[in-house]
Coordinates of C-alpha atoms and ligand atoms in Angstrom, one line a residue:
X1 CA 8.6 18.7 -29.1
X2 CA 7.0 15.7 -27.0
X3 CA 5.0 16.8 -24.3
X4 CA 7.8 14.7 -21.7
X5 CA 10.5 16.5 -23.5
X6 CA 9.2 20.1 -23.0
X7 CA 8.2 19.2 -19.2
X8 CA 11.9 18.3 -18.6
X9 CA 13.2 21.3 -20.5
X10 CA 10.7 23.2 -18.1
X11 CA 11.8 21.3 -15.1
X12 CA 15.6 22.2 -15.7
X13 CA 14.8 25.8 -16.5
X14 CA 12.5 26.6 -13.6
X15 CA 14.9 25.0 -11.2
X16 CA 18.6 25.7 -11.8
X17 CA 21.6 24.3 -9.6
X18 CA 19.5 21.0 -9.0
X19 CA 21.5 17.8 -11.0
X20 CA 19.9 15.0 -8.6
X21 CA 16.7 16.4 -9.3
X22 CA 17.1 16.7 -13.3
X23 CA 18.4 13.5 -13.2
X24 CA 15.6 12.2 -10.7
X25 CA 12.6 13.8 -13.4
X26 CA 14.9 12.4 -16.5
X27 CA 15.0 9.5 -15.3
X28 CA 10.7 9.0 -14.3
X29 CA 9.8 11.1 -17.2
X30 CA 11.9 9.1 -19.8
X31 CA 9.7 5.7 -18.6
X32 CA 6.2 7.3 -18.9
X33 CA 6.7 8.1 -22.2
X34 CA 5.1 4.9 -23.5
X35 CA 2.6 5.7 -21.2
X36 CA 2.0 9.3 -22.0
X37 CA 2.1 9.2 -25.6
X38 CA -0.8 6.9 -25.4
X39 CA -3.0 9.8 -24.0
X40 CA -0.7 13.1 -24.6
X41 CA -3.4 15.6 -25.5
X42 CA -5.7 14.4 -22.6
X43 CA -2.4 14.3 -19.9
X44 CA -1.3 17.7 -22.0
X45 CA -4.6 19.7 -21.1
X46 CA -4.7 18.4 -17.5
X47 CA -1.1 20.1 -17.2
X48 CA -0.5 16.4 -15.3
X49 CA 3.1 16.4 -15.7
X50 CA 3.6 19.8 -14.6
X51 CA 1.6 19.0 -11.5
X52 CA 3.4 15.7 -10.3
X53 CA 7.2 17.6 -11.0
X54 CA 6.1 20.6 -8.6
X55 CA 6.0 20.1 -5.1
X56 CA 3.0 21.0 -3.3
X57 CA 4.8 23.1 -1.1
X58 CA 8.6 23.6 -0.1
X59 CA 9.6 24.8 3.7
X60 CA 13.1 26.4 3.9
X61 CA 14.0 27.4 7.4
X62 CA 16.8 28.6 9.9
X63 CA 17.7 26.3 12.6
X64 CA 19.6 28.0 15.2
X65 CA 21.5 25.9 18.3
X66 CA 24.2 26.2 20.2
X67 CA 27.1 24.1 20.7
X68 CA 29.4 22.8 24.5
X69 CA 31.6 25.6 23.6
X70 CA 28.5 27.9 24.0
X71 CA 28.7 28.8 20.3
X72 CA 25.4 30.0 18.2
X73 CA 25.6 27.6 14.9
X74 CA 23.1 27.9 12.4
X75 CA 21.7 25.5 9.8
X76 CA 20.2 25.8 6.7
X77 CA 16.7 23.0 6.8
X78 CA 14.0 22.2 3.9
X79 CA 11.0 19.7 4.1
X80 CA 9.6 19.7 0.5
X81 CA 5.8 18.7 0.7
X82 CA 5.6 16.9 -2.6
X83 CA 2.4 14.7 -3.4
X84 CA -0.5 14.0 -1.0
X85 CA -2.6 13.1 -4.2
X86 CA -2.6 9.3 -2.5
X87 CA -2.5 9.9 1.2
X88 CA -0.3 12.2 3.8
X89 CA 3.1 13.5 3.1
X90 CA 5.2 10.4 4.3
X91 CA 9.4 10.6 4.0
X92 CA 12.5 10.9 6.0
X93 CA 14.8 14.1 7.3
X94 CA 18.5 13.7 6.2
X95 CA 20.8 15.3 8.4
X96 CA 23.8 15.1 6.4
X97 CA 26.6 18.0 5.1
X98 CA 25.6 17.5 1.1
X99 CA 22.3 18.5 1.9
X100 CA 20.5 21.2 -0.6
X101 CA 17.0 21.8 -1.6
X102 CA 17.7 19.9 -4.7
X103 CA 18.9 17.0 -3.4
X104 CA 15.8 17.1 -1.3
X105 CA 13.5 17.4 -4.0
X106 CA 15.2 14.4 -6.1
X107 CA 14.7 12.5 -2.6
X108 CA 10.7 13.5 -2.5
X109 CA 10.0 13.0 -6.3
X110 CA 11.4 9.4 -5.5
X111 CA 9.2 9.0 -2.8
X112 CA 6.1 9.7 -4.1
X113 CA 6.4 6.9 -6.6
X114 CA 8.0 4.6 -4.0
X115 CA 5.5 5.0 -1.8
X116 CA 2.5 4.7 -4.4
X117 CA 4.4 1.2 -5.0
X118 CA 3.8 0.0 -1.4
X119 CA 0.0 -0.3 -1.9
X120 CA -0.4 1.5 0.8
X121 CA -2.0 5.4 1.3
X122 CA 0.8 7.8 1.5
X123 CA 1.9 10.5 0.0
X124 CA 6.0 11.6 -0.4
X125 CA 7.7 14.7 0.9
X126 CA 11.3 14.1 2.3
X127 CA 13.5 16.9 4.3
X128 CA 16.7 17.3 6.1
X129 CA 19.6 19.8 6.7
X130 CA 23.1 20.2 5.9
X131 CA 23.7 19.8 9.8
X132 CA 26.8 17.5 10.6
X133 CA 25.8 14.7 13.2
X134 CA 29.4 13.0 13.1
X135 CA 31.7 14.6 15.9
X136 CA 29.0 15.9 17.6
X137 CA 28.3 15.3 21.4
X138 CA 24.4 13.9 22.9
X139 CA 24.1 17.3 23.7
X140 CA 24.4 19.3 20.6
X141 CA 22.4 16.6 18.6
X142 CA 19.4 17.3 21.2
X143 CA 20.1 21.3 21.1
X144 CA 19.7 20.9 17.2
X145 CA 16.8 18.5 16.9
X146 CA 14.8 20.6 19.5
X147 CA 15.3 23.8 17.3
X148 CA 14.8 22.0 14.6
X149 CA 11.1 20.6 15.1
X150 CA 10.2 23.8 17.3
X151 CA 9.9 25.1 13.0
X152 CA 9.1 22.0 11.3
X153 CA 6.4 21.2 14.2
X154 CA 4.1 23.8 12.4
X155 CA 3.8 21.8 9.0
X156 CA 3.4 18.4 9.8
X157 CA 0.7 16.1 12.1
X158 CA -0.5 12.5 11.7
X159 CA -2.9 12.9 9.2
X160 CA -0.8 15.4 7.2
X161 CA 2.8 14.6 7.2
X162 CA 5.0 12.3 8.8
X163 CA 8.7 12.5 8.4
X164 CA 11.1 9.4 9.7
X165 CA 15.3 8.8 9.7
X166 CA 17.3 8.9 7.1
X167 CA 20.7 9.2 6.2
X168 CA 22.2 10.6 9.7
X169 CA 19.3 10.5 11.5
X170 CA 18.4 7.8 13.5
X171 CA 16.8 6.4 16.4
X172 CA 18.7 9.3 18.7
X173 CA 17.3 11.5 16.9
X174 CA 14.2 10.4 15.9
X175 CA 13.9 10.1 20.1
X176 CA 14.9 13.8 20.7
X177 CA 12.7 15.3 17.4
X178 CA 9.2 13.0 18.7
X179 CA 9.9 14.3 22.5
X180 CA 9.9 18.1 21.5
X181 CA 7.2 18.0 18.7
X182 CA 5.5 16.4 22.1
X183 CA 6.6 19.1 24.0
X184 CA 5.4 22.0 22.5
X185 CA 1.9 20.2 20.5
X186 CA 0.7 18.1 23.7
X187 CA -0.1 15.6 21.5
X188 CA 1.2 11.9 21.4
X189 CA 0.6 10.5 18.4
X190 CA 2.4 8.6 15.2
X191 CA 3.6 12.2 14.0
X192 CA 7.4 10.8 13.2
X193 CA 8.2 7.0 12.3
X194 CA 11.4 5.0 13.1
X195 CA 10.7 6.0 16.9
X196 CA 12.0 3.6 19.6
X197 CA 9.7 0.6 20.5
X198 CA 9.2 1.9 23.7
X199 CA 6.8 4.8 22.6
X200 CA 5.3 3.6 19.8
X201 CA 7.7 2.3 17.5
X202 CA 7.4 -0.7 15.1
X203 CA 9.4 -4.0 15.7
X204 CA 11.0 -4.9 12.5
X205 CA 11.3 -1.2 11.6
X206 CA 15.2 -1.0 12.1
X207 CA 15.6 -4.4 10.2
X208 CA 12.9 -3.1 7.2
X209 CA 15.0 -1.1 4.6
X210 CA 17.7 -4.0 4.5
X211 CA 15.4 -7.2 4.6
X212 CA 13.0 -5.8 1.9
X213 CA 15.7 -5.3 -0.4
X214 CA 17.0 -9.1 -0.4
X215 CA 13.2 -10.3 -0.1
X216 CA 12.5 -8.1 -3.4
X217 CA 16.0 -9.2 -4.8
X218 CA 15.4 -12.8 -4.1
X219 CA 12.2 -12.6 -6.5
X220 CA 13.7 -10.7 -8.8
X221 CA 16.6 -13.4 -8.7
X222 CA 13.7 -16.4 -9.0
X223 CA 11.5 -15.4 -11.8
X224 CA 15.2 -15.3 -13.6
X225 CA 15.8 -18.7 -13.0
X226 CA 18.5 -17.9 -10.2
X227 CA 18.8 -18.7 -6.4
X228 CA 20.0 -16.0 -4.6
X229 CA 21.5 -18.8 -2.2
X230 CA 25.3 -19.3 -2.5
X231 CA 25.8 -16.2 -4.2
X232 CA 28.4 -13.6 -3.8
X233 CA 27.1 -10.4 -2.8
X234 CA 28.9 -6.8 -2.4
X235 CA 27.5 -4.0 -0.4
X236 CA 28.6 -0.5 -0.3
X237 CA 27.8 1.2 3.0
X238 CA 27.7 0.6 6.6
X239 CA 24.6 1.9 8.1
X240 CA 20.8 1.1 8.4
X241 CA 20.1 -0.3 5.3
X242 CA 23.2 -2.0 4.4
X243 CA 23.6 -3.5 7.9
X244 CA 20.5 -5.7 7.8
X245 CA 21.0 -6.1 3.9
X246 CA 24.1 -8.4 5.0
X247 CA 22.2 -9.6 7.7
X248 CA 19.1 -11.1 6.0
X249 CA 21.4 -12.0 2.3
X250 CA 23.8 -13.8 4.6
X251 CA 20.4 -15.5 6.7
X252 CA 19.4 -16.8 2.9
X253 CA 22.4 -18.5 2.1
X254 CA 24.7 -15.8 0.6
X255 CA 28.1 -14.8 1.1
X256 CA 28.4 -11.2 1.6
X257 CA 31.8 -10.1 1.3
X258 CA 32.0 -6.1 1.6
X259 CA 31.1 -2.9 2.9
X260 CA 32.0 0.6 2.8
X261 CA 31.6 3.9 4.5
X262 CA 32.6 7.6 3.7
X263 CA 36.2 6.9 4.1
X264 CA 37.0 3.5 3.2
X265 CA 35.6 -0.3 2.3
X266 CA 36.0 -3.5 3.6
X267 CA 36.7 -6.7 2.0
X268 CA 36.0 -9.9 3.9
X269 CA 36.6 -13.1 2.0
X270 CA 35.2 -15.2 5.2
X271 CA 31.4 -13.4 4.8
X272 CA 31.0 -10.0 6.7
X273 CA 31.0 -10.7 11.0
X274 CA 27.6 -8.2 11.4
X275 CA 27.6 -8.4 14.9
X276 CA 31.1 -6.9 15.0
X277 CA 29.7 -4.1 11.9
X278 CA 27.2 -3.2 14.5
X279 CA 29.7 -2.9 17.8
X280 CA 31.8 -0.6 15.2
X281 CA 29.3 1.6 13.4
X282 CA 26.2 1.5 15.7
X283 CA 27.6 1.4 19.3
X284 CA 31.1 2.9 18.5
X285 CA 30.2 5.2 15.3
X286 CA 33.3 4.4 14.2
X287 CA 35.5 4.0 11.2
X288 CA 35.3 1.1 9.1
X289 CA 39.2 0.6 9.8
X290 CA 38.4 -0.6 12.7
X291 CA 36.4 -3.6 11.9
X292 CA 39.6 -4.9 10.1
X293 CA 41.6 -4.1 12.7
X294 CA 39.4 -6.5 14.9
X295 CA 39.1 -9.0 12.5
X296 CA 42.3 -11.1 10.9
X297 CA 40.4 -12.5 7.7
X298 CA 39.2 -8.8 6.6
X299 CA 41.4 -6.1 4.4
X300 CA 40.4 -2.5 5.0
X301 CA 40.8 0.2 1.9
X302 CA 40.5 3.8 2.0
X303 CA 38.5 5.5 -0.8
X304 CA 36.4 3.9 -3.1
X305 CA 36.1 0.2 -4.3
X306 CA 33.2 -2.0 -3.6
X307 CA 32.2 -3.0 -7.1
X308 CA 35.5 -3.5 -8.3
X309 CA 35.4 -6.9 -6.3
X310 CA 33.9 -9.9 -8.4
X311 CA 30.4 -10.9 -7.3
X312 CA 27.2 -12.3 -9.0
X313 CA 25.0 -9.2 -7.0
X314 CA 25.7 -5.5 -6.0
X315 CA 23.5 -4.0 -3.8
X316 CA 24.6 -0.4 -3.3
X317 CA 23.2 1.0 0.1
X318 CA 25.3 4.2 0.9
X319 CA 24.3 7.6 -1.2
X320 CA 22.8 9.1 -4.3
X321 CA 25.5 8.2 -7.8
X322 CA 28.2 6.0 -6.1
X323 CA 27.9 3.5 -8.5
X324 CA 29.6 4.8 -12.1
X325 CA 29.8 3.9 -15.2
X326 CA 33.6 2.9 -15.1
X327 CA 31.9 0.7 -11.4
X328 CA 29.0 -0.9 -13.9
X329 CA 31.7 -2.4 -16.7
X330 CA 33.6 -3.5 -13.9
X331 CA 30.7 -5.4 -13.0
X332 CA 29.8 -6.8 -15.8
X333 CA 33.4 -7.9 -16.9
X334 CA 33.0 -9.9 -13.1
X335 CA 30.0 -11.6 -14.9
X336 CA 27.7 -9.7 -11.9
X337 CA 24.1 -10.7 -12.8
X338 CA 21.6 -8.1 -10.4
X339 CA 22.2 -5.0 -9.0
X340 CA 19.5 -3.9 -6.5
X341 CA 19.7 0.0 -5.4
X342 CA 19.3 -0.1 -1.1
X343 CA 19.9 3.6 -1.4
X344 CA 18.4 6.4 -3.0
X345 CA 19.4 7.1 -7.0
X346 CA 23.2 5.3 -6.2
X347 CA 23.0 4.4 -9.6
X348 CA 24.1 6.9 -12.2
X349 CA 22.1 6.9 -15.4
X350 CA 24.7 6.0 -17.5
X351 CA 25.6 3.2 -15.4
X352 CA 22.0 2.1 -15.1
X353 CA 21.6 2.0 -18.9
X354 CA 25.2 0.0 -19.7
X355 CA 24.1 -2.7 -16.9
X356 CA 20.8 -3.1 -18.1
X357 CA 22.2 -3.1 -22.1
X358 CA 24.9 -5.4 -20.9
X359 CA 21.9 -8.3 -19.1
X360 CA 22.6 -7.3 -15.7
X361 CA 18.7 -7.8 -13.8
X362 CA 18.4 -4.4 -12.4
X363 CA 16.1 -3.3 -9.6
X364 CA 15.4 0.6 -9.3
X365 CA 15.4 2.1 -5.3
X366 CA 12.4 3.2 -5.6
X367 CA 10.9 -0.3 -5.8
X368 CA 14.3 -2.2 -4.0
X369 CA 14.1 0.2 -1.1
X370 CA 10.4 0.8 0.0
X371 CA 10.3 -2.2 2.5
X372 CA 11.5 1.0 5.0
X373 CA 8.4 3.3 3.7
X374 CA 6.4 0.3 3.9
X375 CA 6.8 -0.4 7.3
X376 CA 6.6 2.9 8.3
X377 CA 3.2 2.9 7.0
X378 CA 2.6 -0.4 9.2
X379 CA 3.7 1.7 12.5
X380 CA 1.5 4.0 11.3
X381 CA -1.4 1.6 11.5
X382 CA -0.2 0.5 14.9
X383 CA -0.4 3.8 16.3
X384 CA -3.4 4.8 15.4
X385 CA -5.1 1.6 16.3
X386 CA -3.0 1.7 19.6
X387 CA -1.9 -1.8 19.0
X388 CA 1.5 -3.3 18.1
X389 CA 2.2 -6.4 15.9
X390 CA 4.8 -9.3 16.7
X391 CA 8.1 -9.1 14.7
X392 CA 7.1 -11.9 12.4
X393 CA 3.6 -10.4 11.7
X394 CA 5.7 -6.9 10.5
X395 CA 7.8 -9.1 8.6
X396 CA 5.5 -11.3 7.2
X397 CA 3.5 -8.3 5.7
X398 CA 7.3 -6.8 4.8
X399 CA 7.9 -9.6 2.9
X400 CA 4.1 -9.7 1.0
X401 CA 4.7 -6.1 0.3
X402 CA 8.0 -6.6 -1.4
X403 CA 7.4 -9.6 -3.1
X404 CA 4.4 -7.9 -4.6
X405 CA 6.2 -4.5 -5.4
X406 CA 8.2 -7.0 -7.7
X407 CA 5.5 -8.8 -9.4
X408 CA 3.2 -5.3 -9.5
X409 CA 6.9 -3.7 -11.6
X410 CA 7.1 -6.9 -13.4
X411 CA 3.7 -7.0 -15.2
X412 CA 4.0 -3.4 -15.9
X413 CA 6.9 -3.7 -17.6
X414 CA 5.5 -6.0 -19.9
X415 CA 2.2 -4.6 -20.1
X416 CA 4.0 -1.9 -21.9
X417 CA 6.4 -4.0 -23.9
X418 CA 9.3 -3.5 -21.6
X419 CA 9.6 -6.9 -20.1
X420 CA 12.4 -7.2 -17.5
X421 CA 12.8 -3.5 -17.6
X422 CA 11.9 -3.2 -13.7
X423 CA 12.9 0.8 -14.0
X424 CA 10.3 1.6 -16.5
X425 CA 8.2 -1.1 -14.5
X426 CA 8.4 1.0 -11.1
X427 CA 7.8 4.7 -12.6
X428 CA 4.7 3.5 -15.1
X429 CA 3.3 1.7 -11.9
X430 CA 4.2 4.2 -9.3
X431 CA 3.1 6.9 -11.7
X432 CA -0.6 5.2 -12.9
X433 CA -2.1 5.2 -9.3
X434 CA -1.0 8.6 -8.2
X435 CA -2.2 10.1 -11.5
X436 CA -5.7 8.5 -11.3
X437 CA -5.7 10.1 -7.9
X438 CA -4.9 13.2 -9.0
X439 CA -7.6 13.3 -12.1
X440 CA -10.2 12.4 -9.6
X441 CA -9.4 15.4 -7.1
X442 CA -9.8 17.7 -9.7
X443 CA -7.3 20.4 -10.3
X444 CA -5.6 20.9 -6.8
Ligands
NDP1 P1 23.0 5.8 7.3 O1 23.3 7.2 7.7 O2 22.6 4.8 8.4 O3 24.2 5.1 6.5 C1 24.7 5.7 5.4 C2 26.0 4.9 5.0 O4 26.5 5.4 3.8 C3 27.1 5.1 6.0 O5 27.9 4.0 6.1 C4 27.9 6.3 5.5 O6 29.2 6.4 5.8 C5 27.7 6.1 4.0 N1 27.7 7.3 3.2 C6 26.8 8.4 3.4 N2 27.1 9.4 2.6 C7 28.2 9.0 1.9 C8 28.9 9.6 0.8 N3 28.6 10.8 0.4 N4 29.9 8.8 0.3 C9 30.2 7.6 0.8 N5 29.5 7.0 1.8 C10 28.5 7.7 2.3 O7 21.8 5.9 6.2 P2 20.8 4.8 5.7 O8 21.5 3.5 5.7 O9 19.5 5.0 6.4 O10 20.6 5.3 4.2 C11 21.4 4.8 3.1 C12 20.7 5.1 1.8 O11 19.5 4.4 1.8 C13 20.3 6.5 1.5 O12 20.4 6.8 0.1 C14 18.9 6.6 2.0 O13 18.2 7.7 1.4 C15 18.4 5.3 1.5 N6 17.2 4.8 2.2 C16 17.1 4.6 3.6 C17 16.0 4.1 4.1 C18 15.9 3.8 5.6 O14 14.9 3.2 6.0 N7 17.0 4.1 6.4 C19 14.8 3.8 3.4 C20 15.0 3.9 1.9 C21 16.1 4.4 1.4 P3 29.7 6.8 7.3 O15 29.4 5.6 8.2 O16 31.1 7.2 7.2 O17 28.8 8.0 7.7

């Protein structure tokens, strides 16, 4: 047996109950193997494989709160440590129901390669709990995100790990998790990223995820002889990413005509009104019904639906597997020619294999998405020079980054006979830099 083949067999035995993570390894490992086979016995002896699939360390803790009816709830939390081979543990805390250690260690396996892709010295871990945010009053998001850091305040620092948002956690509670690690540390300093420009934050932060999609998408669309002006793009989702994905596809000349949340989607003919998106999911935090109620040219759907409307780029920006197999070949009969991934693994890895069979130009998260990582890494910078940048300097270098994420996947791809293959591009170059770290620390 291949020395990839008996890493994933050990992978899957040693951590059962854990799909998104198989799936997460399956899907790295099944790249390298061009690379590893060129060096098996030396990669072999050096256990290298083993190493980067094992975090370095995995926090599983209580977090204890009470609610306005003077209830004691209790949540289960995780921050999985998972590679400081190329600088500190850098990834975001989902707050989110679905939340299990597995789906935080597919999330933190992805990010050590994303963030090796950014160029810039960080390492990935990723956390969260299977705490609830919607429904929940000011109140009882504070009492949780206090309890919360008064644990996770032990394990992490500037200079050792520094988590940011993610899926149900944004700048509210970013704001109430910075104030309490404050609180009980005495110590201000760039120990959480996403935090509110008023202490210490990054302009262009907010808008990163989103805009470094469509500038890596643009690319991707140009060195293919296409414009991504004029098109007709989907979007699944309705938060962070996929707000300023619509925003900055729509501020390049394309017509964005959906979006979806955990209930329903929307499908706009006229181009998606994002200042209204904003007033309903931002301000109000409410249902995506309601942005066709306010709106006469939109048609709200419940369930599932986005890539079943007929558009030359997807860009799924909601959660891990929502686009299918039976959503790919509906693309593809639509004659859809990209899909970039805003979110995390949306892409299953049947789907990803039929678009990519079928010519669609795909573009893996790990590479699509790390315009948020990357500017994370810029506030970082900020704060520890005590400085802070104009919105078109963090932009600027946004838009360097991801444009050279694209050509650094590109040539990687072909360096190994893969050309166009952008998800065998991302993991052989994600993967190269963190493994030369790793040889030269020696076995650690
Ligand atoms: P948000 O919480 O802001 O938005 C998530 C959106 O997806 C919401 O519209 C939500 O619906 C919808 N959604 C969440 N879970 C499900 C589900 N199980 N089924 C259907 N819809 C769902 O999160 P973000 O925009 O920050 O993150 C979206 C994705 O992008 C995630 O995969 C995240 O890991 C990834 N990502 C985020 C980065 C960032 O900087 N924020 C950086 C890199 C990746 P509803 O409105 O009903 O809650």
């Amino acid at each position: 047996m291949s020395y990839v083949d008996e890493v994933y067999e050990r992978v899957v035995r040693e951590n059962p109950s854990q799909p998104e993570f198989h799936q997460a390894v399956r899907e790295v490992l099944d790249s390298l193997r061009a690379v590893i086979d060129r060096n098996e016995e030396k990669y072999r002896r050096e256990a290298l494989l083993e190493r980067i699939t094992m975090p370095e360390r995995q926090l599983l803790f209580r977090v204890p709160w009470v609610d306005d009816k003077g209830q004691v709830q209790v949540n289960n939390a995780f921050r999985v440590q998972f590679s400081s081979a190329i600088g500190p543990y850098k990834g975001g805390l989902r707050l989110h129901p679905s939340v299990n250690l597995g789906i935080i260690k597919f999330l933190g396996f992805e990010q050590v390669f994303k963030n090796s892709l950014t160029g810039l010295p960080i390492g990935g871990g990723k956390g969260g709990s299977d705490f609830d945010p919607k429904g929940k009053s000011d109140r009882e998001i504070m009492a949780f995100c206090q309890s919360f850091m008064t644990e996770l305040h032990k394990y992490i620092g500037a200079d050792v790990d520094v988590p940011a948002g993610d899926i149900g956690t944004g700048a509210r509670e970013i704001g109430y998790l910075y104030g309490q690690y404050k609180r009980l540390t005495g110590r201000y300093e760039g120990v959480l990223t996403g935090k509110g420009l008023s202490y210490g934050g990054s302009l262009a932060r907010t808008e990163a995820t989103g805009y470094g999609l469509l500038y890596l998408t643009e690319e991707m669309l140009r060195a293919n002889g296409h414009d991504i002006a004029g098109k007709i793009v989907v979007v699944s989702g309705a938060g962070n990413v996929a707000i300023y994905a619509v925003q900055k596809a729509q501020q390049l000349g394309a017509n964005v005509v959906t979006v979806s949340d955990s209930t329903g989607w929307v499908y706009d003919p006229a181009g998606i009104d994002v200042a209204l998106l904003r007033e309903v999911k931002e301000v109000r935090r409410a249902r995506l019904s309601e942005y066709a109620r306010a709106r006469a040219t939109a048609e709200y759907h419940e369930g599932r639906g986005v890539f079943t409307v007929k558009c030359d780029v997807a860009l799924p920006c909601a959660t891990q597997n929502e686009l299918g197999l039976e959503d790919a070949k509906a693309l593809v009969k639509n004659g859809c020619i990209a899909v970039a991934e805003g979110a995390n693994m949306p892409t299953t890895l049947e789907a990803t294999d039929y678009l990519r069979e079928n010519g669609v130009l795909f573009a893996p998260g790990k590479a699509a998405n790390a315009g948020g990582v990357a500017t994370s890494a810029l506030e970082m910078s900020q704060n520890s020079m005590r400085l802070s940048w104009s919105f078109e300097e963090v932009d600027s270098k946004l838009k360097d980054i991801m444009v050279g994420i694209f050509h650094n996947i590109d040539e990687a791809a072909k360096a190994y006979g893969m050309p166009g293959n952008y998800v065998a591009g991302a993991n052989i170059a994600g993967f190269l830099k963190v493994a030369e770290a790793m040889e030269a620390q020696g076995v650690v």
